[in-house]
Tab-separated table of C-alpha atoms and ligand atoms in Angstrom:
chain	number	residue	atom	x	y	z
O	201	MET	CA	-12.169	-17.451	24.717
O	202	ARG	CA	-14.332	-17.458	21.671
O	203	ILE	CA	-15.981	-14.218	20.744
O	204	ALA	CA	-18.370	-13.359	18.151
O	205	ALA	CA	-18.912	-9.549	17.104
O	206	LEU	CA	-21.395	-8.220	14.777
O	207	ALA	CA	-20.046	-5.506	12.957
O	208	GLY	CA	-20.764	-2.575	10.361
O	209	GLY	CA	-18.319	-0.399	8.931
O	210	ILE	CA	-15.719	2.723	11.081
O	211	GLY	CA	-17.340	2.465	14.606
O	212	GLY	CA	-17.919	-1.608	14.630
O	213	SER	CA	-13.904	-1.833	13.188
O	214	ARG	CA	-12.482	0.408	15.515
O	215	PHE	CA	-14.183	-1.512	18.529
O	216	ILE	CA	-12.671	-4.484	17.416
O	217	ARG	CA	-9.107	-3.293	16.981
O	218	GLY	CA	-9.486	-1.958	21.059
O	219	LEU	CA	-10.746	-5.611	21.747
O	220	LEU	CA	-7.825	-7.174	19.897
O	221	ALA	CA	-5.653	-4.982	21.552
O	222	HIS	CA	-6.956	-5.531	24.875
O	223	LEU	CA	-6.746	-9.310	24.402
O	224	ALA	CA	-3.172	-9.682	23.139
O	225	SER	CA	-2.663	-8.164	26.779
O	226	THR	CA	-5.018	-10.591	29.024
O	227	HIS	CA	-4.609	-13.653	26.418
O	228	PRO	CA	-1.539	-13.145	24.619
O	229	ASP	CA	0.052	-16.051	21.969
O	230	GLY	CA	3.522	-14.669	22.738
O	231	SER	CA	3.879	-13.202	19.409
O	232	GLY	CA	1.880	-9.826	20.064
O	233	GLY	CA	-1.439	-11.220	19.265
O	234	THR	CA	-4.016	-13.038	21.076
O	235	THR	CA	-5.089	-16.648	21.583
O	236	ALA	CA	-8.298	-15.823	22.067
O	237	GLU	CA	-10.667	-16.573	18.556
O	238	VAL	CA	-12.530	-13.368	17.179
O	239	THR	CA	-14.954	-13.841	14.713
O	240	VAL	CA	-16.144	-11.065	13.311
O	241	ILE	CA	-19.614	-11.245	11.219
O	242	GLY	CA	-19.676	-8.292	8.979
O	243	ASN	CA	-22.539	-6.163	7.645
O	244	THR	CA	-23.251	-6.662	3.536
O	245	GLY	CA	-25.947	-4.642	3.038
O	246	ASP	CA	-23.993	-1.821	1.955
O	247	ASP	CA	-22.686	-3.530	-0.740
O	248	ILE	CA	-22.788	-2.084	-4.437
O	249	TRP	CA	-21.722	-2.721	-8.096
O	250	VAL	CA	-19.467	0.399	-8.790
O	251	HIS	CA	-18.317	0.731	-12.705
O	252	GLY	CA	-18.621	-3.199	-12.848
O	253	LEU	CA	-16.660	-3.722	-9.711
O	254	ARG	CA	-18.155	-5.412	-6.081
O	255	VAL	CA	-17.599	-3.332	-3.467
O	256	CYS	CA	-18.232	-4.362	0.032
O	257	PRO	CA	-17.625	-1.387	2.520
O	258	ASP	CA	-18.168	-2.661	5.980
O	259	LEU	CA	-16.386	-6.020	4.905
O	260	ASP	CA	-13.405	-3.774	3.834
O	261	THR	CA	-13.651	-1.118	6.326
O	262	VAL	CA	-12.710	-4.187	8.948
O	263	MET	CA	-10.114	-5.816	7.221
O	264	TYR	CA	-8.163	-2.790	6.427
O	265	THR	CA	-8.746	-1.489	9.754
O	266	LEU	CA	-7.653	-4.404	11.687
O	267	GLY	CA	-5.213	-5.040	8.658
O	268	GLY	CA	-3.616	-1.852	9.253
O	269	GLY	CA	-4.440	-0.359	5.787
O	270	ILE	CA	-7.274	2.138	6.997
O	271	SER	CA	-6.758	5.669	5.833
O	272	ALA	CA	-7.227	6.940	9.661
O	273	GLU	CA	-8.553	10.387	8.832
O	274	ARG	CA	-11.691	8.927	6.461
O	275	GLY	CA	-12.470	5.600	8.531
O	276	TRP	CA	-12.642	3.805	5.179
O	277	GLY	CA	-10.393	2.929	1.967
O	278	ARG	CA	-6.641	3.198	2.262
O	279	GLU	CA	-4.242	5.251	3.935
O	280	GLY	CA	-2.222	7.235	1.084
O	281	GLU	CA	-4.942	6.521	-1.404
O	282	THR	CA	-5.238	8.317	-4.804
O	283	PHE	CA	-8.478	9.093	-6.844
O	284	THR	CA	-7.007	9.011	-10.564
O	285	ALA	CA	-9.156	6.193	-12.157
O	286	LYS	CA	-12.328	7.912	-10.327
O	287	ALA	CA	-11.254	11.422	-11.763
O	288	GLU	CA	-10.571	9.667	-15.466
O	289	LEU	CA	-14.276	7.912	-15.048
O	290	ALA	CA	-15.722	11.195	-14.184
O	291	SER	CA	-14.064	12.997	-17.475
O	292	TYR	CA	-15.696	10.349	-19.549
O	293	GLY	CA	-19.336	11.499	-17.781
O	294	VAL	CA	-19.459	7.989	-16.209
O	295	GLU	CA	-21.717	7.679	-13.026
O	296	PRO	CA	-21.707	7.333	-10.218
O	297	THR	CA	-18.916	10.328	-9.811
O	298	TRP	CA	-20.264	10.461	-6.416
O	299	PHE	CA	-18.675	7.551	-4.969
O	300	GLY	CA	-15.162	7.830	-3.566
O	301	LEU	CA	-13.249	5.003	-5.676
O	302	GLY	CA	-9.937	4.720	-4.779
O	303	ASP	CA	-6.795	3.471	-6.623
O	304	LYS	CA	-5.248	1.005	-4.440
O	305	ASP	CA	-9.301	0.353	-3.522
O	306	ILE	CA	-9.851	-0.697	-6.812
O	307	ALA	CA	-7.437	-3.661	-6.703
O	308	THR	CA	-9.197	-5.116	-3.682
O	309	HIS	CA	-12.749	-4.802	-5.857
O	310	LEU	CA	-11.336	-6.231	-9.160
O	311	VAL	CA	-9.772	-9.215	-6.672
O	312	ARG	CA	-13.288	-9.845	-5.513
O	313	THR	CA	-14.935	-9.244	-8.722
O	314	ALA	CA	-12.899	-11.910	-10.716
O	315	SER	CA	-12.900	-14.412	-7.746
O	316	LEU	CA	-16.996	-13.980	-7.468
O	317	ALA	CA	-17.538	-14.314	-11.037
O	318	ALA	CA	-15.032	-17.552	-11.320
O	319	GLY	CA	-17.985	-18.830	-8.982
O	320	TYR	CA	-16.405	-18.444	-5.440
O	321	SER	CA	-18.752	-17.273	-2.622
O	322	LEU	CA	-17.976	-13.928	-1.098
O	323	SER	CA	-16.860	-16.172	2.153
O	324	GLU	CA	-14.230	-17.770	0.215
O	325	VAL	CA	-13.020	-14.248	-1.152
O	326	THR	CA	-12.960	-12.425	1.607
O	327	ALA	CA	-10.773	-15.264	3.416
O	328	ALA	CA	-8.726	-14.904	0.235
O	329	LEU	CA	-8.183	-11.271	0.801
O	330	CYS	CA	-7.925	-11.532	4.696
O	331	THR	CA	-4.461	-13.556	3.498
O	332	ARG	CA	-3.000	-10.661	2.986
O	333	TRP	CA	-4.339	-8.216	5.472
O	334	GLN	CA	-4.225	-10.776	8.104
O	335	PRO	CA	-6.719	-8.763	10.387
O	336	GLY	CA	-6.369	-11.494	13.526
O	337	VAL	CA	-10.119	-12.409	13.001
O	338	GLN	CA	-12.133	-14.356	11.118
O	339	LEU	CA	-14.104	-12.356	9.393
O	340	LEU	CA	-16.945	-13.264	7.978
O	341	PRO	CA	-20.075	-11.944	5.721
O	342	MET	CA	-23.620	-11.884	7.249
O	343	SER	CA	-24.663	-13.960	4.313
O	344	ASP	CA	-23.050	-15.372	1.030
O	345	ASP	CA	-26.482	-14.118	-0.836
O	346	ARG	CA	-27.267	-10.651	-2.144
O	347	ALA	CA	-28.863	-8.573	0.461
O	348	GLU	CA	-28.551	-5.000	-0.478
O	349	THR	CA	-29.928	-2.046	1.645
O	350	HIS	CA	-31.849	0.597	-0.395
O	351	VAL	CA	-33.568	3.360	1.055
O	352	VAL	CA	-37.257	4.973	0.659
O	353	VAL	CA	-37.107	8.631	-0.051
O	354	ASP	CA	-39.204	11.099	-2.019
O	355	ASP	CA	-37.534	11.887	-5.401
O	356	PRO	CA	-34.851	14.107	-4.786
O	357	ASN	CA	-35.660	15.593	-8.537
O	358	GLY	CA	-39.498	16.202	-7.147
O	359	ALA	CA	-41.374	14.298	-9.188
O	360	MET	CA	-45.115	14.039	-7.732
O	361	ASP	CA	-47.424	10.549	-8.046
O	362	ASP	CA	-50.727	10.744	-9.925
O	363	SER	CA	-52.092	11.965	-6.649
O	364	GLY	CA	-49.797	15.138	-6.563
O	365	ARG	CA	-48.068	13.814	-3.712
O	366	PRO	CA	-44.255	13.411	-3.767
O	367	LEU	CA	-43.117	10.368	-5.747
O	368	GLN	CA	-41.579	8.017	-3.321
O	369	ILE	CA	-38.769	6.037	-4.845
O	370	ALA	CA	-35.881	3.412	-3.610
O	371	ILE	CA	-32.067	4.633	-3.864
O	372	HIS	CA	-29.027	2.119	-2.801
O	373	PHE	CA	-27.928	2.985	0.683
O	374	GLN	CA	-24.657	3.998	-0.375
O	375	GLU	CA	-26.298	6.811	-2.721
O	376	TRP	CA	-28.143	7.886	0.294
O	377	TRP	CA	-25.558	8.056	2.301
O	378	ILE	CA	-22.538	8.943	0.322
O	379	ARG	CA	-24.228	11.522	-2.701
O	380	TYR	CA	-26.957	12.731	-0.050
O	381	ARG	CA	-25.440	12.720	3.235
O	382	ALA	CA	-28.602	11.134	4.634
O	383	THR	CA	-30.373	14.334	4.460
O	384	LEU	CA	-33.047	12.902	2.594
O	385	PRO	CA	-35.748	11.890	5.229
O	386	ALA	CA	-35.732	8.189	4.726
O	387	HIS	CA	-39.432	6.826	4.898
O	388	SER	CA	-38.342	3.128	5.149
O	389	PHE	CA	-34.903	1.032	4.468
O	390	ALA	CA	-35.435	-2.367	1.875
O	391	ILE	CA	-32.881	-4.860	2.137
O	392	ILE	CA	-33.352	-6.595	-1.195
O	393	GLY	CA	-32.926	-10.559	-1.509
O	394	ILE	CA	-33.000	-10.444	2.476
O	395	GLU	CA	-35.944	-12.579	2.787
O	396	THR	CA	-34.391	-15.643	1.007
O	397	ALA	CA	-30.615	-15.330	2.043
O	398	THR	CA	-28.817	-17.460	4.294
O	399	PRO	CA	-26.357	-16.797	6.982
O	400	ALA	CA	-22.701	-17.543	5.418
O	401	PRO	CA	-21.108	-20.932	6.361
O	402	GLY	CA	-19.496	-20.623	10.151
O	403	VAL	CA	-21.817	-17.579	11.215
O	404	LEU	CA	-24.619	-19.902	13.229
O	405	GLU	CA	-21.717	-21.735	14.580
O	406	ALA	CA	-19.565	-18.555	15.773
O	407	ILE	CA	-22.402	-17.586	17.284
O	408	THR	CA	-23.639	-20.584	18.934
O	409	ASN	CA	-19.990	-21.479	20.260
O	410	ALA	CA	-19.035	-18.167	21.205
O	411	ASP	CA	-18.250	-17.295	24.867
O	412	LEU	CA	-18.933	-13.870	24.326
O	413	ILE	CA	-21.536	-11.991	21.794
O	414	ILE	CA	-20.666	-8.197	21.131
O	415	PHE	CA	-22.877	-5.550	19.562
O	416	PRO	CA	-20.019	-3.183	18.858
O	417	PRO	CA	-21.122	0.878	18.525
O	418	SER	CA	-21.908	0.448	14.972
O	419	ASN	CA	-25.064	1.660	13.205
O	420	PRO	CA	-28.047	-0.244	15.253
O	421	VAL	CA	-30.044	0.204	12.220
O	422	VAL	CA	-28.497	0.091	8.744
O	423	SER	CA	-25.449	-2.325	10.060
O	424	ILE	CA	-26.320	-4.291	13.102
O	425	GLY	CA	-29.991	-4.574	12.197
O	426	THR	CA	-29.286	-5.659	9.058
O	427	ILE	CA	-26.844	-8.641	10.121
O	428	LEU	CA	-30.163	-9.454	12.777
O	429	ALA	CA	-32.317	-9.217	9.377
O	430	VAL	CA	-30.737	-12.417	7.878
O	431	PRO	CA	-32.951	-15.511	8.358
O	432	GLY	CA	-31.737	-17.347	11.633
O	433	ILE	CA	-29.135	-15.053	12.793
O	434	ALA	CA	-31.632	-13.179	15.212
O	435	ASP	CA	-32.874	-16.154	16.809
O	436	ALA	CA	-29.290	-18.012	17.154
O	437	ILE	CA	-28.626	-14.872	18.880
O	438	ARG	CA	-31.444	-14.919	21.295
O	439	SER	CA	-30.915	-18.503	21.961
O	440	ALA	CA	-27.271	-18.676	22.366
O	441	ALA	CA	-25.717	-19.322	25.559
O	442	ALA	CA	-23.126	-16.934	25.619
O	443	PRO	CA	-23.633	-13.447	27.254
O	444	VAL	CA	-24.639	-10.879	25.074
O	445	ILE	CA	-23.222	-7.062	25.677
O	446	GLY	CA	-23.961	-3.965	23.621
O	447	VAL	CA	-22.143	-0.763	23.247
O	448	SER	CA	-24.163	2.403	23.073
O	449	PRO	CA	-23.493	4.112	19.597
O	450	ILE	CA	-25.320	7.273	20.737
O	451	VAL	CA	-23.805	9.631	23.254
O	452	GLY	CA	-25.441	12.354	25.073
O	453	GLY	CA	-28.453	12.074	21.988
O	454	ALA	CA	-26.364	12.402	19.118
O	455	PRO	CA	-23.992	9.317	17.373
O	456	VAL	CA	-20.441	9.309	17.956
O	457	ARG	CA	-19.706	9.345	14.498
O	458	GLY	CA	-22.187	8.932	11.274
O	459	MET	CA	-25.391	9.426	10.813
O	460	ALA	CA	-27.309	6.852	12.696
O	461	ASP	CA	-29.670	9.617	13.803
O	462	ALA	CA	-30.919	9.777	10.367
O	463	CYS	CA	-31.405	6.187	10.349
O	464	LEU	CA	-32.865	5.596	13.909
O	465	ARG	CA	-35.537	8.574	12.630
O	466	ALA	CA	-36.484	6.611	9.850
O	467	ILE	CA	-37.697	3.755	11.831
O	468	GLY	CA	-39.144	5.782	14.641
O	469	VAL	CA	-36.657	5.238	17.446
O	470	GLU	CA	-35.571	8.275	19.441
O	471	THR	CA	-31.789	9.291	19.218
O	472	SER	CA	-30.823	8.364	22.307
O	473	ALA	CA	-28.345	5.382	24.474
O	474	ALA	CA	-31.568	4.167	26.344
O	475	ALA	CA	-33.648	4.125	23.194
O	476	VAL	CA	-31.339	2.025	21.087
O	477	ALA	CA	-31.144	-0.318	24.497
O	478	THR	CA	-34.875	-0.752	24.194
O	479	HIS	CA	-34.886	-1.385	20.380
O	480	TYR	CA	-32.196	-3.999	20.584
O	481	GLY	CA	-34.378	-5.128	24.045
O	482	ALA	CA	-33.467	-7.482	26.645
O	483	ARG	CA	-32.928	-10.874	25.956
O	484	THR	CA	-34.782	-11.986	29.175
O	485	ASN	CA	-37.636	-10.110	27.537
O	486	GLY	CA	-37.510	-11.718	24.010
O	487	GLY	CA	-34.629	-9.186	22.522
O	488	PHE	CA	-30.975	-9.218	21.812
O	489	ILE	CA	-28.661	-7.629	24.850
O	490	ASP	CA	-28.081	-8.929	28.443
O	491	THR	CA	-25.517	-6.169	29.281
O	492	TRP	CA	-25.310	-2.492	27.996
O	493	LEU	CA	-22.716	-0.075	28.282
O	494	VAL	CA	-23.268	3.640	27.865
O	495	ASP	CA	-20.966	6.878	27.824
O	496	GLU	CA	-20.573	8.528	31.298
O	497	GLU	CA	-22.652	11.421	30.139
O	498	ASP	CA	-25.378	9.130	29.599
O	499	ALA	CA	-25.214	7.928	33.410
O	500	GLY	CA	-28.392	9.027	34.138
O	501	ILE	CA	-30.607	6.375	32.094
O	502	VAL	CA	-28.389	3.354	34.038
O	503	GLU	CA	-31.103	2.970	35.959
O	504	VAL	CA	-34.100	3.027	32.918
O	505	VAL	CA	-32.521	0.563	31.321
O	506	SER	CA	-31.610	-1.711	33.974
O	507	ASP	CA	-35.582	-1.616	34.821
O	508	LEU	CA	-35.763	-3.373	30.913
O	509	GLY	CA	-33.925	-6.233	32.349
O	510	ILE	CA	-30.626	-5.107	30.642
O	511	SER	CA	-27.652	-4.563	33.567
O	512	CYS	CA	-25.945	-1.460	32.189
O	513	ARG	CA	-22.949	0.344	33.576
O	514	ALA	CA	-21.712	3.936	32.374
O	515	ILE	CA	-18.153	4.185	31.145
O	516	PRO	CA	-15.694	6.181	28.870
O	517	LEU	CA	-17.112	5.443	25.380
O	518	LEU	CA	-15.553	7.926	23.206
O	519	MET	CA	-12.780	5.843	21.033
O	520	THR	CA	-10.240	8.480	20.827
O	521	ASP	CA	-7.465	5.922	20.072
O	522	VAL	CA	-6.509	2.050	20.657
O	523	ALA	CA	-5.644	2.445	24.229
O	524	ALA	CA	-9.222	4.199	25.053
O	525	THR	CA	-11.021	1.530	23.065
O	526	ALA	CA	-9.052	-1.182	24.544
O	527	ARG	CA	-10.306	0.217	27.676
O	528	MET	CA	-14.011	-0.308	26.414
O	529	ALA	CA	-13.453	-3.673	25.319
O	530	ALA	CA	-11.399	-4.533	29.043
O	531	GLU	CA	-14.962	-3.542	30.660
O	532	CYS	CA	-17.150	-5.520	28.251
O	533	LEU	CA	-15.486	-8.300	29.208
O	534	GLN	CA	-15.254	-7.392	32.967
O	535	ALA	CA	-19.183	-6.510	32.720
O	536	VAL	CA	-19.757	-9.861	31.345
O	537	ASN	CA	-17.978	-11.435	34.326
O	538	SER	CA	-19.324	-9.811	36.901
T	147	LIG	N1	-17.849	7.074	2.326
T	147	LIG	C1	-18.449	8.541	1.982
T	147	LIG	O1	-18.620	8.937	3.161
T	147	LIG	N2	-17.931	8.753	0.915
T	147	LIG	C2	-17.320	8.019	-0.009
T	147	LIG	O2	-16.886	8.177	-1.318
T	147	LIG	C3	-17.300	6.317	0.292
T	147	LIG	C4	-16.271	5.847	-0.513
T	147	LIG	C5	-16.195	4.538	0.118
T	147	LIG	C6	-15.598	3.535	-0.976
T	147	LIG	C7	-15.494	2.321	-0.316
T	147	LIG	C8	-15.726	1.966	0.716
T	147	LIG	O3	-15.274	0.322	1.472
T	147	LIG	C9	-16.399	2.740	1.654
T	147	LIG	C10	-16.844	3.753	1.139
T	147	LIG	N3	-16.907	5.009	2.380
T	147	LIG	C11	-17.435	6.332	1.954
T	147	LIG	C12	-17.623	4.403	3.499
T	147	LIG	C13	-19.039	3.914	3.296
T	147	LIG	O4	-20.116	4.383	2.555
T	147	LIG	C14	-19.655	3.559	4.614
T	147	LIG	O5	-18.322	3.755	5.859
T	147	LIG	C15	-20.394	2.273	4.961
T	147	LIG	O6	-21.284	1.726	3.888
T	147	LIG	C16	-21.603	2.804	5.794
T	147	LIG	O7	-20.604	2.207	7.104
């Protein structure tokens, strides 16, 4: 069984962890893993240069979560992390002081930065880093090219333009997300470089050869949406032979985690499981998904989503632990088979 999953950071990673746990029980490889081949296409729009280091938050979150190194409390970065270098940099007054650069995490960024400088591609670097972490999936960046999400906001320092309106500026997604906790209303998102970005090696093949394609409960705008914005990927999914199933990141009108509501608001999409399904669209109608899983709390919208041409089921969607997530994954596979 070949599965291709698009993934952002925390939500996507946790879902894949449950998927692998489920597959280990249904397609065991005899040593606790699975014979199924799972390819994770990771979002790189969050990537950022920090203190001269190339940081890939979503790729690292997938790698650490599946490799057993993730901080359970934060959902990002390493377990047992310290922030000594970060404090020392702040003592020098060096910005950005708002970015949580962990000491263990720095090793990952040093290896990545040196390898990129030596001419290796992000795909090659990611594969090399995964040799240590053994995530149990093939982790591919969505692209080896730079495609960086920036957010257009009113200048937080209150500057005005010539006509006395708030000056609009673009700040890096990480600054919006971490420094401002997405509280600055976003006018729009700009993915710098996306127009000329190409899918990383293996990405289109993973989609084309998949028996199942999954949109996990990642941020539909800045994670899944960014991956779909890489030229070629959206069309590959629309025309894929495999069924495409999505898992709602919104339960009862609010994101389960993170600030997807701030992102959805920016693109004029209501924060609801039905609105996100509509946003992704039915594949029979030029969209991306065939099936949509919502939480039992949203059972009332199953009919509405089904009327869109998307088959819909309401199941428990809270990833409270690996076993609960494995049950969600089982429902995904079962929904597809039915
Ligand atoms: N998220 C935060 O809320 N605060 C941080 O200081 C922070 C630092 C950080 C460092 C490395 C990394 O891989 C992720 C980090 N994140 C942090 C999470 C990250 O901003 C988001 O998870 C993704 O970019 C959105 O999915």
